[in-house]
Amino acid sequence: MKNMSSTADISHARDNLNRDFQSLVDHAEQLLQATTSLKNEGVDLARHKLNESLEQVKAQIGPMRDAAVERSRLAMDASVRYAREKPWQAAAIVCLAALTIGFISHLGSSRS
């Protein structure tokens, strides 16, 4: 049951990242459109560079996103496989991580 939640969380985070990135691209394109009436050599150069950068990012983001999704899926599958094969070791790792986080958290709060 926990694996389903983790998968949903990863999917939700990926969707949020995609939405935020698309919003950034959309805003940059709107900025390019809004500055088309400005006639200045510096503005024209900046607009041209921004447009080139946007085109490069759009071309590269798809394969990068697909590779990241595949790597995260493989890592999740490997961790699930490890937890099934060695449940006691997995439980010990989780407990150690929780204790470490709790200890660090306690140190941070005691300094305040």
Coordinates of C-alpha atoms in Angstrom, one line a residue:
M1 CA 0.0 0.0 0.0
K2 CA 2.9 2.4 0.8
N3 CA 4.4 1.8 -2.6
M4 CA 1.2 3.1 -4.3
S5 CA 1.4 6.2 -2.2
S6 CA 5.1 6.7 -3.1
T7 CA 4.3 6.2 -6.8
A8 CA 1.4 8.7 -6.6
D9 CA 3.7 11.2 -4.8
I10 CA 6.4 10.9 -7.5
S11 CA 3.8 11.2 -10.2
H12 CA 2.3 14.3 -8.5
A13 CA 5.7 15.9 -8.0
R14 CA 6.6 15.2 -11.7
D15 CA 3.3 16.7 -12.8
N16 CA 3.9 19.8 -10.7
L17 CA 7.4 20.2 -12.1
N18 CA 6.2 19.8 -15.7
R19 CA 3.4 22.4 -15.0
D20 CA 5.9 24.9 -13.4
F21 CA 8.4 24.5 -16.3
Q22 CA 5.7 24.9 -18.9
S23 CA 4.5 28.0 -17.0
L24 CA 8.1 29.4 -17.1
V25 CA 8.3 28.8 -20.9
D26 CA 4.9 30.4 -21.4
H27 CA 5.8 33.5 -19.4
A28 CA 9.1 33.8 -21.3
E29 CA 7.2 33.5 -24.6
Q30 CA 4.7 36.2 -23.4
L31 CA 7.7 38.4 -22.5
L32 CA 9.1 38.0 -26.0
Q33 CA 5.7 38.9 -27.5
A34 CA 5.3 41.9 -25.3
T35 CA 8.7 43.3 -26.3
T36 CA 8.2 43.0 -30.0
S37 CA 7.2 46.7 -30.3
L38 CA 10.4 47.9 -28.5
K39 CA 13.0 48.9 -30.9
N40 CA 16.5 49.0 -29.4
E41 CA 19.5 47.1 -30.4
G42 CA 20.1 45.8 -26.9
V43 CA 16.4 44.7 -26.5
D44 CA 16.6 43.0 -29.9
L45 CA 19.7 41.1 -29.0
A46 CA 18.3 40.1 -25.6
R47 CA 15.0 39.0 -27.3
H48 CA 17.0 36.9 -29.8
K49 CA 19.1 35.2 -27.2
L50 CA 16.0 34.4 -25.0
N51 CA 14.2 33.0 -28.0
E52 CA 17.2 30.8 -28.9
S53 CA 17.5 29.6 -25.3
L54 CA 13.8 28.8 -25.2
E55 CA 14.0 26.7 -28.4
Q56 CA 17.1 24.8 -27.0
V57 CA 15.3 24.1 -23.7
K58 CA 12.2 22.9 -25.4
A59 CA 14.2 20.6 -27.6
Q60 CA 16.2 19.1 -24.7
I61 CA 13.5 18.9 -22.0
G62 CA 11.6 16.0 -23.4
P63 CA 14.4 13.5 -23.5
M64 CA 15.7 14.7 -20.1
R65 CA 12.3 14.4 -18.5
D66 CA 11.9 10.9 -20.0
A67 CA 15.3 9.8 -18.7
A68 CA 14.7 11.2 -15.2
V69 CA 11.3 9.4 -15.0
E70 CA 12.9 6.2 -16.1
R71 CA 15.8 6.5 -13.6
S72 CA 13.3 7.3 -10.8
R73 CA 11.2 4.3 -11.8
L74 CA 14.3 2.0 -11.8
A75 CA 15.4 3.3 -8.4
M76 CA 12.0 2.7 -7.0
D77 CA 11.8 -0.8 -8.4
A78 CA 15.3 -1.6 -7.0
S79 CA 14.3 -0.3 -3.5
V80 CA 11.1 -2.3 -3.5
R81 CA 13.0 -5.4 -4.7
Y82 CA 15.6 -4.9 -1.9
A83 CA 13.0 -4.4 0.7
R84 CA 11.2 -7.6 -0.3
E85 CA 14.4 -9.6 -0.4
K86 CA 15.9 -8.2 2.8
P87 CA 13.1 -6.9 4.9
W88 CA 15.1 -6.7 8.2
Q89 CA 17.9 -4.8 6.6
A90 CA 15.5 -2.4 5.0
A91 CA 13.8 -1.9 8.3
A92 CA 17.1 -1.2 10.0
I93 CA 18.1 1.3 7.3
V94 CA 14.7 3.1 7.7
C95 CA 15.1 3.2 11.5
L96 CA 18.7 4.5 11.3
A97 CA 17.6 7.2 8.8
A98 CA 14.7 8.2 11.1
L99 CA 17.0 8.4 14.1
T100 CA 19.6 10.4 12.2
I101 CA 16.9 12.9 11.0
G102 CA 15.4 13.1 14.5
F103 CA 18.9 13.7 16.0
I104 CA 19.7 16.4 13.4
S105 CA 16.3 18.0 13.9
H106 CA 16.7 18.0 17.6
L107 CA 20.2 19.6 17.3
G108 CA 18.7 22.3 15.1
S109 CA 15.8 23.1 17.4
S110 CA 18.0 23.2 20.5
R111 CA 20.3 25.8 19.0
S112 CA 17.4 28.2 18.4

